[in-house]
mmCIF file of C-alpha atoms and ligand atoms in Angstrom:
data_model
loop_
_atom_site.group_PDB
_atom_site.id
_atom_site.type_symbol
_atom_site.label_atom_id
_atom_site.label_comp_id
_atom_site.label_asym_id
_atom_site.label_seq_id
_atom_site.Cartn_x
_atom_site.Cartn_y
_atom_site.Cartn_z
ATOM 1 C CA MET A 1138 135.580 105.861 93.779
ATOM 2 C CA THR A 1139 132.097 106.308 95.109
ATOM 3 C CA LEU A 1140 130.073 104.607 98.158
ATOM 4 C CA GLU A 1141 128.192 101.652 96.398
ATOM 5 C CA LEU A 1142 125.562 99.675 98.185
ATOM 6 C CA VAL A 1143 124.280 95.906 97.609
ATOM 7 C CA THR A 1144 121.719 94.422 99.623
ATOM 8 C CA ALA A 1145 120.700 90.702 99.436
ATOM 9 C CA GLY A 1146 118.072 88.970 101.571
ATOM 10 C CA GLU A 1147 114.545 87.497 101.267
ATOM 11 C CA SER A 1148 111.813 88.225 103.560
ATOM 12 C CA HIS A 1149 111.588 84.662 105.491
ATOM 13 C CA GLY A 1150 115.020 83.761 104.329
ATOM 14 C CA PRO A 1151 117.830 82.966 106.779
ATOM 15 C CA ALA A 1152 119.150 86.551 106.996
ATOM 16 C CA LEU A 1153 119.559 90.072 105.208
ATOM 17 C CA VAL A 1154 123.187 91.274 103.941
ATOM 18 C CA ALA A 1155 124.594 94.940 103.395
ATOM 19 C CA ILE A 1156 127.517 95.361 101.267
ATOM 20 C CA VAL A 1157 128.888 98.730 101.273
ATOM 21 C CA SER A 1158 132.184 99.459 99.091
ATOM 22 C CA GLY A 1159 133.724 102.744 98.942
ATOM 23 C CA LEU A 1160 133.868 103.605 102.653
ATOM 24 C CA PRO A 1161 137.156 105.406 103.861
ATOM 25 C CA ALA A 1162 139.281 103.649 105.974
ATOM 26 C CA GLY A 1163 139.466 104.633 109.647
ATOM 27 C CA LEU A 1164 136.066 105.388 110.334
ATOM 28 C CA VAL A 1165 134.704 104.535 113.774
ATOM 29 C CA LEU A 1166 131.214 102.605 113.817
ATOM 30 C CA ASP A 1167 129.110 101.914 117.109
ATOM 31 C CA ARG A 1168 127.122 99.090 117.281
ATOM 32 C CA ALA A 1169 124.678 100.145 119.196
ATOM 33 C CA ALA A 1170 123.848 103.038 117.211
ATOM 34 C CA ILE A 1171 123.282 100.630 114.194
ATOM 35 C CA ASP A 1172 120.773 98.889 116.358
ATOM 36 C CA GLU A 1173 119.185 102.087 117.734
ATOM 37 C CA ASP A 1174 118.325 102.601 113.691
ATOM 38 C CA LEU A 1175 117.180 99.064 113.274
ATOM 39 C CA ARG A 1176 114.832 98.939 116.582
ATOM 40 C CA ARG A 1177 113.871 102.592 114.993
ATOM 41 C CA ARG A 1178 112.818 100.777 111.819
ATOM 42 C CA GLN A 1179 110.833 98.165 113.657
ATOM 43 C CA GLN A 1180 108.998 100.360 115.824
ATOM 44 C CA GLY A 1181 106.078 102.729 114.961
ATOM 45 C CA TYR A 1182 102.483 102.526 115.405
ATOM 46 C CA GLY A 1183 100.571 100.205 113.385
ATOM 47 C CA ARG A 1184 103.301 97.730 112.656
ATOM 48 C CA SER A 1185 102.747 93.780 112.565
ATOM 49 C CA PRO A 1186 103.248 91.254 115.513
ATOM 50 C CA ARG A 1187 106.385 90.143 113.765
ATOM 51 C CA GLN A 1188 108.192 93.262 114.909
ATOM 52 C CA ARG A 1189 107.858 92.191 118.405
ATOM 53 C CA ILE A 1190 108.996 88.467 117.597
ATOM 54 C CA GLU A 1191 111.951 89.501 116.053
ATOM 55 C CA THR A 1192 114.566 92.140 117.367
ATOM 56 C CA ASP A 1193 117.348 93.176 114.628
ATOM 57 C CA GLU A 1194 120.689 93.170 115.739
ATOM 58 C CA VAL A 1195 123.597 93.709 113.369
ATOM 59 C CA GLU A 1196 126.501 91.809 112.945
ATOM 60 C CA ALA A 1197 129.629 92.613 110.864
ATOM 61 C CA LEU A 1198 131.313 90.099 108.534
ATOM 62 C CA ALA A 1199 134.094 92.129 106.786
ATOM 63 C CA GLY A 1200 135.431 95.450 106.261
ATOM 64 C CA LEU A 1201 135.739 96.238 109.894
ATOM 65 C CA ARG A 1202 138.360 95.783 112.642
ATOM 66 C CA HIS A 1203 137.828 96.590 116.348
ATOM 67 C CA GLY A 1204 134.997 99.027 115.355
ATOM 68 C CA ARG A 1205 137.137 100.515 112.516
ATOM 69 C CA THR A 1206 136.633 100.623 108.752
ATOM 70 C CA LEU A 1207 139.599 98.953 106.975
ATOM 71 C CA GLY A 1208 138.616 100.860 103.567
ATOM 72 C CA SER A 1209 137.663 97.130 102.311
ATOM 73 C CA PRO A 1210 134.126 96.281 101.318
ATOM 74 C CA LEU A 1211 131.781 96.196 104.756
ATOM 75 C CA ALA A 1212 129.745 93.441 104.957
ATOM 76 C CA LEU A 1213 126.933 93.512 107.370
ATOM 77 C CA LEU A 1214 124.446 90.832 108.373
ATOM 78 C CA VAL A 1215 120.965 90.973 109.920
ATOM 79 C CA ARG A 1216 119.423 87.669 110.626
ATOM 80 C CA ASN A 1217 115.893 86.684 110.223
ATOM 81 C CA ARG A 1218 114.634 85.218 113.565
ATOM 82 C CA ASP A 1219 111.571 84.325 112.027
ATOM 83 C CA HIS A 1220 113.218 81.916 109.500
ATOM 84 C CA GLU A 1221 112.933 78.868 111.809
ATOM 85 C CA ASN A 1222 109.258 79.184 111.002
ATOM 86 C CA TRP A 1223 110.253 79.051 107.685
ATOM 87 C CA ALA A 1224 113.249 76.592 107.397
ATOM 88 C CA TRP A 1225 111.896 74.419 105.176
ATOM 89 C CA GLY A 1226 109.625 76.818 103.076
ATOM 90 C CA MET A 1227 112.627 79.009 102.686
ATOM 91 C CA SER A 1228 115.431 76.873 102.552
ATOM 92 C CA PRO A 1229 118.094 77.888 100.022
ATOM 93 C CA TRP A 1230 118.918 74.550 99.416
ATOM 94 C CA PRO A 1231 116.507 71.969 98.448
ATOM 95 C CA PRO A 1232 114.720 71.090 101.456
ATOM 96 C CA GLU A 1233 115.121 67.607 103.210
ATOM 97 C CA GLY A 1234 112.379 65.535 104.926
ATOM 98 C CA GLU A 1235 108.520 66.279 105.010
ATOM 99 C CA PRO A 1236 107.155 69.928 104.114
ATOM 100 C CA THR A 1237 106.524 71.562 107.500
ATOM 101 C CA GLY A 1238 106.252 75.101 108.744
ATOM 102 C CA LYS A 1239 105.336 78.208 106.941
ATOM 103 C CA GLY A 1240 105.764 78.634 103.179
ATOM 104 C CA LYS A 1241 105.149 75.131 102.199
ATOM 105 C CA GLU A 1242 101.947 75.943 100.208
ATOM 106 C CA PRO A 1243 102.450 77.911 97.029
ATOM 107 C CA VAL A 1244 100.757 81.190 96.961
ATOM 108 C CA THR A 1245 98.609 81.632 93.811
ATOM 109 C CA LEU A 1246 96.305 84.542 94.789
ATOM 110 C CA PRO A 1247 98.236 87.634 93.840
ATOM 111 C CA ARG A 1248 97.724 90.624 96.384
ATOM 112 C CA PRO A 1249 96.544 94.106 94.184
ATOM 113 C CA GLY A 1250 99.425 96.364 94.873
ATOM 114 C CA HIS A 1251 102.165 94.011 95.647
ATOM 115 C CA ALA A 1252 104.926 92.306 93.536
ATOM 116 C CA ASP A 1253 102.633 89.083 93.151
ATOM 117 C CA LEU A 1254 101.083 89.475 90.022
ATOM 118 C CA ALA A 1255 103.813 91.155 87.974
ATOM 119 C CA GLY A 1256 106.451 88.923 89.361
ATOM 120 C CA ALA A 1257 104.806 85.987 88.619
ATOM 121 C CA LEU A 1258 104.189 86.796 84.866
ATOM 122 C CA LYS A 1259 107.473 88.345 84.649
ATOM 123 C CA TYR A 1260 109.296 85.260 86.042
ATOM 124 C CA GLY A 1261 106.512 82.689 85.012
ATOM 125 C CA LEU A 1262 106.351 81.352 88.501
ATOM 126 C CA ALA A 1263 103.674 78.817 89.621
ATOM 127 C CA ASP A 1264 104.341 80.326 93.305
ATOM 128 C CA VAL A 1265 103.984 83.790 93.815
ATOM 129 C CA ARG A 1266 106.270 83.616 97.010
ATOM 130 C CA ASP A 1267 109.431 83.724 94.641
ATOM 131 C CA ALA A 1268 108.566 87.333 93.857
ATOM 132 C CA LEU A 1269 107.383 88.569 97.184
ATOM 133 C CA GLU A 1270 109.801 87.233 99.490
ATOM 134 C CA ARG A 1271 112.621 89.738 98.014
ATOM 135 C CA ALA A 1272 109.893 92.524 96.983
ATOM 136 C CA SER A 1273 108.759 92.774 100.631
ATOM 137 C CA ALA A 1274 110.006 95.947 102.647
ATOM 138 C CA ARG A 1275 111.869 93.410 104.710
ATOM 139 C CA HIS A 1276 115.052 94.234 103.447
ATOM 140 C CA THR A 1277 114.909 98.015 104.193
ATOM 141 C CA ALA A 1278 116.569 96.613 107.206
ATOM 142 C CA ALA A 1279 119.654 96.211 105.513
ATOM 143 C CA VAL A 1280 118.958 99.712 103.852
ATOM 144 C CA VAL A 1281 118.961 100.719 107.215
ATOM 145 C CA ALA A 1282 121.879 99.278 108.597
ATOM 146 C CA ALA A 1283 124.305 100.781 105.890
ATOM 147 C CA GLY A 1284 122.357 104.057 105.981
ATOM 148 C CA ALA A 1285 123.357 104.211 109.981
ATOM 149 C CA VAL A 1286 127.317 103.656 108.144
ATOM 150 C CA ALA A 1287 126.512 106.406 105.755
ATOM 151 C CA LYS A 1288 125.235 108.930 108.621
ATOM 152 C CA ALA A 1289 128.259 108.028 110.718
ATOM 153 C CA LEU A 1290 130.353 109.180 107.760
ATOM 154 C CA VAL A 1291 128.728 112.511 106.797
ATOM 155 C CA ARG A 1292 128.961 113.240 110.516
ATOM 156 C CA GLU A 1293 132.624 113.293 110.270
ATOM 157 C CA ILE A 1294 131.785 116.466 107.865
ATOM 158 C CA ALA A 1295 129.123 118.088 110.429
ATOM 159 C CA ILE A 1296 126.044 116.717 108.349
ATOM 160 C CA GLU A 1297 123.011 115.561 110.185
ATOM 161 C CA VAL A 1298 120.089 113.594 108.833
ATOM 162 C CA ALA A 1299 116.718 112.793 110.557
ATOM 163 C CA GLY A 1300 113.591 111.529 108.899
ATOM 164 C CA SER A 1301 109.924 111.675 110.380
ATOM 165 C CA ALA A 1302 106.350 110.885 109.595
ATOM 166 C CA LEU A 1303 104.282 113.930 109.082
ATOM 167 C CA GLY A 1304 100.826 114.466 110.687
ATOM 168 C CA ASP A 1305 99.858 114.187 114.011
ATOM 169 C CA ASP A 1306 96.686 112.203 114.213
ATOM 170 C CA LEU A 1307 98.428 109.327 112.711
ATOM 171 C CA GLU A 1308 97.796 106.591 115.472
ATOM 172 C CA ALA A 1309 93.986 107.515 115.168
ATOM 173 C CA ARG A 1310 94.160 106.944 111.669
ATOM 174 C CA VAL A 1311 95.850 103.483 112.537
ATOM 175 C CA ASP A 1312 93.464 102.517 114.893
ATOM 176 C CA THR A 1313 90.016 103.283 112.257
ATOM 177 C CA ALA A 1314 91.936 101.438 109.464
ATOM 178 C CA ARG A 1315 92.606 98.505 111.798
ATOM 179 C CA ALA A 1316 89.553 98.130 113.116
ATOM 180 C CA GLU A 1317 88.104 98.066 109.468
ATOM 181 C CA ARG A 1318 91.047 95.682 108.495
ATOM 182 C CA ASP A 1319 92.268 98.094 106.041
ATOM 183 C CA THR A 1320 95.437 100.163 105.986
ATOM 184 C CA ILE A 1321 97.125 103.239 105.467
ATOM 185 C CA GLY A 1322 99.926 105.585 103.813
ATOM 186 C CA GLY A 1323 101.196 108.845 104.941
ATOM 187 C CA VAL A 1324 104.074 111.461 104.459
ATOM 188 C CA VAL A 1325 107.129 111.215 105.918
ATOM 189 C CA GLU A 1326 109.995 113.793 105.695
ATOM 190 C CA VAL A 1327 113.892 113.717 105.869
ATOM 191 C CA ARG A 1328 115.814 116.728 106.698
ATOM 192 C CA ALA A 1329 119.702 116.961 106.249
ATOM 193 C CA ARG A 1330 121.722 119.914 108.034
ATOM 194 C CA GLY A 1331 125.195 120.969 107.260
ATOM 195 C CA VAL A 1332 125.341 120.430 103.896
ATOM 196 C CA LEU A 1333 127.790 122.515 102.109
ATOM 197 C CA PRO A 1334 127.156 124.291 98.784
ATOM 198 C CA GLY A 1335 128.487 121.912 96.027
ATOM 199 C CA LEU A 1336 127.071 118.441 96.177
ATOM 200 C CA GLY A 1337 125.591 117.216 93.068
ATOM 201 C CA SER A 1338 125.983 118.483 89.616
ATOM 202 C CA TYR A 1339 124.059 120.159 86.886
ATOM 203 C CA ALA A 1340 126.651 118.763 84.637
ATOM 204 C CA SER A 1341 124.602 115.915 83.655
ATOM 205 C CA ARG A 1342 121.002 114.436 84.615
ATOM 206 C CA ASP A 1343 122.624 111.324 86.665
ATOM 207 C CA GLU A 1344 124.532 113.655 88.781
ATOM 208 C CA ARG A 1345 121.696 116.086 89.908
ATOM 209 C CA LEU A 1346 121.232 115.434 93.713
ATOM 210 C CA ASP A 1347 117.325 115.968 93.185
ATOM 211 C CA ALA A 1348 117.312 113.087 91.001
ATOM 212 C CA ARG A 1349 119.884 111.099 92.987
ATOM 213 C CA LEU A 1350 117.560 111.677 96.307
ATOM 214 C CA ALA A 1351 114.331 111.312 94.262
ATOM 215 C CA ALA A 1352 115.816 107.818 92.806
ATOM 216 C CA ALA A 1353 116.824 106.712 96.575
ATOM 217 C CA LEU A 1354 113.433 107.453 97.907
ATOM 218 C CA MET A 1355 111.427 106.031 95.047
ATOM 219 C CA GLY A 1356 113.768 102.755 95.486
ATOM 220 C CA ILE A 1357 112.127 102.367 98.748
ATOM 221 C CA GLN A 1358 108.650 99.943 98.555
ATOM 222 C CA ALA A 1359 105.420 101.910 98.318
ATOM 223 C CA VAL A 1360 106.708 105.402 97.968
ATOM 224 C CA LYS A 1361 104.929 106.612 95.255
ATOM 225 C CA GLY A 1362 105.596 110.105 95.312
ATOM 226 C CA VAL A 1363 108.675 112.433 96.325
ATOM 227 C CA GLU A 1364 109.207 116.335 97.108
ATOM 228 C CA ILE A 1365 112.034 118.310 97.009
ATOM 229 C CA GLY A 1366 111.515 121.523 98.961
ATOM 230 C CA ALA A 1367 107.779 123.047 98.394
ATOM 231 C CA GLY A 1368 107.570 120.212 95.425
ATOM 232 C CA PHE A 1369 104.397 120.293 93.822
ATOM 233 C CA GLU A 1370 102.949 123.513 95.904
ATOM 234 C CA LEU A 1371 105.895 125.683 93.373
ATOM 235 C CA ALA A 1372 103.829 124.425 90.599
ATOM 236 C CA ARG A 1373 100.916 126.736 92.136
ATOM 237 C CA LEU A 1374 103.151 129.633 92.386
ATOM 238 C CA ARG A 1375 104.494 132.744 90.488
ATOM 239 C CA GLY A 1376 108.353 133.081 90.524
ATOM 240 C CA SER A 1377 108.096 135.918 92.769
ATOM 241 C CA GLU A 1378 106.870 134.003 95.474
ATOM 242 C CA ALA A 1379 108.745 130.582 94.578
ATOM 243 C CA HIS A 1380 112.251 131.498 94.587
ATOM 244 C CA ASP A 1381 114.598 131.921 97.621
ATOM 245 C CA GLU A 1382 116.228 135.815 97.430
ATOM 246 C CA ILE A 1383 119.807 135.913 98.292
ATOM 247 C CA HIS A 1384 120.940 138.093 101.257
ATOM 248 C CA ARG A 1385 124.515 138.616 102.766
ATOM 249 C CA ASP A 1386 125.718 139.737 106.435
ATOM 250 C CA ASP A 1387 128.697 139.572 108.289
ATOM 251 C CA ARG A 1388 128.616 136.044 108.313
ATOM 252 C CA GLY A 1389 128.207 135.879 104.533
ATOM 253 C CA LEU A 1390 125.607 134.737 102.117
ATOM 254 C CA TYR A 1391 121.741 133.583 103.234
ATOM 255 C CA ARG A 1392 118.010 132.856 102.500
ATOM 256 C CA GLU A 1393 115.301 133.803 104.437
ATOM 257 C CA THR A 1394 113.352 131.074 102.767
ATOM 258 C CA ASN A 1395 113.986 127.734 101.572
ATOM 259 C CA ARG A 1396 111.529 126.842 99.565
ATOM 260 C CA ALA A 1397 113.898 124.970 97.120
ATOM 261 C CA GLY A 1398 114.706 122.307 99.873
ATOM 262 C CA GLY A 1399 118.355 123.077 99.673
ATOM 263 C CA ILE A 1400 119.190 122.463 96.196
ATOM 264 C CA GLU A 1401 119.216 124.351 92.964
ATOM 265 C CA ALA A 1402 120.017 123.095 89.560
ATOM 266 C CA GLY A 1403 120.727 119.763 90.929
ATOM 267 C CA VAL A 1404 123.662 120.939 93.175
ATOM 268 C CA SER A 1405 123.281 121.526 97.331
ATOM 269 C CA ASN A 1406 123.305 125.326 98.018
ATOM 270 C CA GLY A 1407 124.035 125.324 101.381
ATOM 271 C CA GLU A 1408 120.198 125.391 102.927
ATOM 272 C CA GLU A 1409 118.891 122.677 104.704
ATOM 273 C CA ILE A 1410 117.851 119.699 102.532
ATOM 274 C CA VAL A 1411 114.056 118.822 102.718
ATOM 275 C CA VAL A 1412 112.520 116.029 100.646
ATOM 276 C CA ARG A 1413 109.094 114.185 101.349
ATOM 277 C CA ALA A 1414 107.822 110.826 100.423
ATOM 278 C CA ALA A 1415 104.216 109.772 100.054
ATOM 279 C CA MET A 1416 103.660 106.378 100.899
ATOM 280 C CA LYS A 1417 100.628 104.040 99.294
ATOM 281 C CA PRO A 1418 98.413 102.239 101.756
ATOM 282 C CA LEU A 1419 100.009 99.037 102.379
ATOM 283 C CA PRO A 1420 98.809 96.099 99.834
ATOM 284 C CA THR A 1421 98.017 93.283 102.375
ATOM 285 C CA LEU A 1422 94.606 93.437 103.693
ATOM 286 C CA MET A 1423 93.197 91.432 106.433
ATOM 287 C CA ARG A 1424 89.820 91.939 104.256
ATOM 288 C CA PRO A 1425 91.187 90.903 100.922
ATOM 289 C CA LEU A 1426 90.502 92.533 97.609
ATOM 290 C CA GLN A 1427 89.487 90.660 94.810
ATOM 291 C CA SER A 1428 91.866 88.475 92.750
ATOM 292 C CA VAL A 1429 92.572 85.582 90.522
ATOM 293 C CA ASP A 1430 93.751 82.152 91.150
ATOM 294 C CA LEU A 1431 96.517 81.971 88.868
ATOM 295 C CA GLU A 1432 96.726 78.047 89.114
ATOM 296 C CA THR A 1433 92.759 77.626 88.325
ATOM 297 C CA GLY A 1434 91.777 80.899 86.932
ATOM 298 C CA GLN A 1435 89.015 81.279 88.910
ATOM 299 C CA PRO A 1436 88.221 84.617 90.947
ATOM 300 C CA GLY A 1437 89.100 84.721 94.701
ATOM 301 C CA GLU A 1438 90.560 86.569 97.664
ATOM 302 C CA ALA A 1439 93.989 87.951 97.475
ATOM 303 C CA LEU A 1440 96.576 86.472 99.733
ATOM 304 C CA VAL A 1441 96.045 87.232 103.384
ATOM 305 C CA GLU A 1442 99.551 87.183 105.448
ATOM 306 C CA ARG A 1443 100.955 88.858 108.685
ATOM 307 C CA SER A 1444 101.330 92.190 107.788
ATOM 308 C CA ASP A 1445 101.486 95.725 108.812
ATOM 309 C CA THR A 1446 98.226 98.394 109.321
ATOM 310 C CA ALA A 1447 100.660 101.248 108.625
ATOM 311 C CA ALA A 1448 104.681 101.450 108.156
ATOM 312 C CA VAL A 1449 104.934 105.062 107.625
ATOM 313 C CA GLU A 1450 107.124 105.581 110.847
ATOM 314 C CA ALA A 1451 109.034 102.577 109.362
ATOM 315 C CA LEU A 1452 109.575 104.581 106.366
ATOM 316 C CA ALA A 1453 110.593 107.519 107.701
ATOM 317 C CA VAL A 1454 113.711 105.508 109.307
ATOM 318 C CA VAL A 1455 114.236 103.993 105.894
ATOM 319 C CA ALA A 1456 113.989 107.170 103.787
ATOM 320 C CA GLU A 1457 116.488 108.703 106.409
ATOM 321 C CA ALA A 1458 118.800 105.761 105.683
ATOM 322 C CA ALA A 1459 118.442 106.330 101.969
ATOM 323 C CA VAL A 1460 118.757 109.975 102.183
ATOM 324 C CA ALA A 1461 121.803 109.673 104.136
ATOM 325 C CA PHE A 1462 123.304 106.948 101.819
ATOM 326 C CA GLU A 1463 122.957 109.119 99.158
ATOM 327 C CA LEU A 1464 124.348 112.020 100.632
ATOM 328 C CA ALA A 1465 127.856 110.016 101.636
ATOM 329 C CA ARG A 1466 127.825 108.887 98.101
ATOM 330 C CA ALA A 1467 127.763 112.834 96.925
ATOM 331 C CA ALA A 1468 130.277 113.558 99.341
ATOM 332 C CA ARG A 1469 132.431 110.880 98.757
ATOM 333 C CA GLU A 1470 132.472 111.743 95.210
ATOM 334 C CA LYS A 1471 133.347 115.369 96.030
ATOM 335 C CA PHE A 1472 135.842 115.250 98.625
ATOM 336 C CA GLY A 1473 137.660 111.893 97.727
ATOM 337 C CA GLY A 1474 139.310 110.129 100.497
ATOM 338 C CA ASP A 1475 140.559 106.518 100.754
ATOM 339 C CA ALA A 1476 141.283 107.367 104.369
ATOM 340 C CA LEU A 1477 138.955 109.233 106.700
ATOM 341 C CA ALA A 1478 141.251 112.262 107.424
ATOM 342 C CA ASP A 1479 141.849 112.937 103.898
ATOM 343 C CA PHE A 1480 137.839 112.898 103.267
ATOM 344 C CA VAL A 1481 137.578 115.217 106.394
ATOM 345 C CA ALA A 1482 140.406 117.785 105.197
ATOM 346 C CA ALA A 1483 139.385 117.871 101.462
ATOM 347 C CA HIS A 1484 135.807 119.045 103.022
ATOM 348 C CA ASN A 1485 137.416 121.733 105.466
ATOM 349 C CA ALA A 1486 139.595 123.024 102.446
ATOM 350 C CA TYR A 1487 136.580 123.160 100.584
ATOM 351 C CA ARG A 1488 134.738 125.143 103.022
ATOM 352 C CA GLU A 1489 137.753 127.595 103.711
ATOM 353 C CA ARG A 1490 137.838 128.032 99.891
ATOM 354 C CA ILE A 1491 134.328 129.152 99.474
ATOM 355 C CA ASP A 1492 134.612 131.016 102.696
ATOM 356 C CA TRP A 1493 131.114 129.171 103.919
ATOM 357 C CA ARG A 1494 130.199 129.292 107.443
ATOM 358 C CA PRO A 1495 127.171 126.925 108.728
ATOM 359 C CA ARG A 1496 124.486 129.077 110.289
HETATM 360 C C1 LIG B 146 108.835 99.682 105.880
HETATM 361 C C2 LIG B 146 107.820 99.281 105.414
HETATM 362 C C3 LIG B 146 107.145 98.183 105.612
HETATM 363 C C4 LIG B 146 106.104 97.590 104.705
HETATM 364 N N1 LIG B 146 105.604 96.868 105.315
HETATM 365 C C5 LIG B 146 104.588 96.059 104.583
HETATM 366 C C6 LIG B 146 103.347 95.365 104.989
HETATM 367 O O1 LIG B 146 103.612 94.744 106.240
HETATM 368 N N2 LIG B 146 102.745 94.638 104.358
HETATM 369 C C7 LIG B 146 102.455 94.950 102.925
HETATM 370 O O2 LIG B 146 101.682 94.695 102.251
HETATM 371 N N3 LIG B 146 103.485 95.992 102.502
HETATM 372 C C8 LIG B 146 104.200 96.694 103.138
HETATM 373 N N4 LIG B 146 105.384 97.482 102.713
HETATM 374 C C9 LIG B 146 104.904 98.130 101.024
HETATM 375 C C10 LIG B 146 105.340 97.140 100.183
HETATM 376 O O3 LIG B 146 106.487 96.307 100.540
HETATM 377 C C11 LIG B 146 105.162 97.331 98.759
HETATM 378 O O4 LIG B 146 103.812 97.945 98.721
HETATM 379 C C12 LIG B 146 105.646 96.310 97.790
HETATM 380 O O5 LIG B 146 106.576 95.693 97.687
HETATM 381 C C13 LIG B 146 105.030 96.685 96.407
HETATM 382 O O6 LIG B 146 105.627 97.666 96.200
HETATM 383 P P1 LIG B 146 105.137 98.981 95.673
HETATM 384 O O7 LIG B 146 104.596 99.489 96.599
HETATM 385 O O8 LIG B 146 106.580 99.925 95.305
HETATM 386 O O9 LIG B 146 104.807 98.879 94.273
HETATM 387 C C14 LIG B 146 106.156 98.251 103.321
HETATM 388 C C15 LIG B 146 107.063 98.939 102.951
HETATM 389 C C16 LIG B 146 108.186 99.769 103.634
HETATM 390 C C17 LIG B 146 108.417 100.676 103.296
#
């Protein structure tokens, strides 16, 4: 049994849904902690006014009783409060009455860098909205809700996961880009402390923890590069400079450096896990790029829609959630446990067997 996450939901549809299966029974979830992560995702310098009209809140539909998981699939829901402005345009069922509100005109001018053209070609769409509504990063709210649950699970085995945006001139870059009606990207880092050696495996490529974390991060919109530890920098170093020497003192084995980012051969090695993701500049531009109208074949300017100037700090929260979920999944595979007490007991017995004392 492993943890699985399925999300559903369009950007301006009625709601986002996250279904998490494989959670041990008996895990206490704190609604305020999930809402706090949803709030963090909506914050950050450079977000659009949408984040001010909506305050995301989680609702639980299944798998939870009195704040405790039942071991059955957990279904979480986050409503799109903005849906009321799109009730006709994004009605799941054929809408009744005259077209009204947002989304009633078809989108025919694809934005370079977004899902618009590839989605329209792939599915033969007359209205690009059918592609962009799901491709939009709005559903990362569901990922963040599931990530908050994963963080609660791994906290039971003393793992803490934290994401942050790198670079201290972010606000200045956002201000300049916004003034020029442009967008920016950036780099985020996620660190996980307390991970025992032994999560993931070199036995098969899809079991490698580095591969799984990279896929989890690449699975987030706008992420175009992933590094584990010193990452690309390692390519420029000699072996003697790159690898982390192994030492021993009275508390056990340790490293003085962590250029491997806590993973060797696809397996956690007990050091802090350090991963970074590079985000491209957001594709919706207030001064749009050149495009072609898919209906008329004529040149035109790409779609302009309310949009963020930057979402790097939001990505840090989403990346934290994605990494936490993948670590929780790897831990669930290693330690089993359909009941939380068994999961924690297996973890503690393993830690004793390898005689590992976290520093
Ligand atoms: C948290 C977050 C917020 C985003 N907000 C926007 C946005 O407001 N406008 C936009 O054009 N793209 C935004 N994006 C990026 C697009 O969703 C993404 O570029 C698009 O779906 C195409 O996918 P790709 O960049 O992975 O190729 C955001 C991405 C993330 C992770």
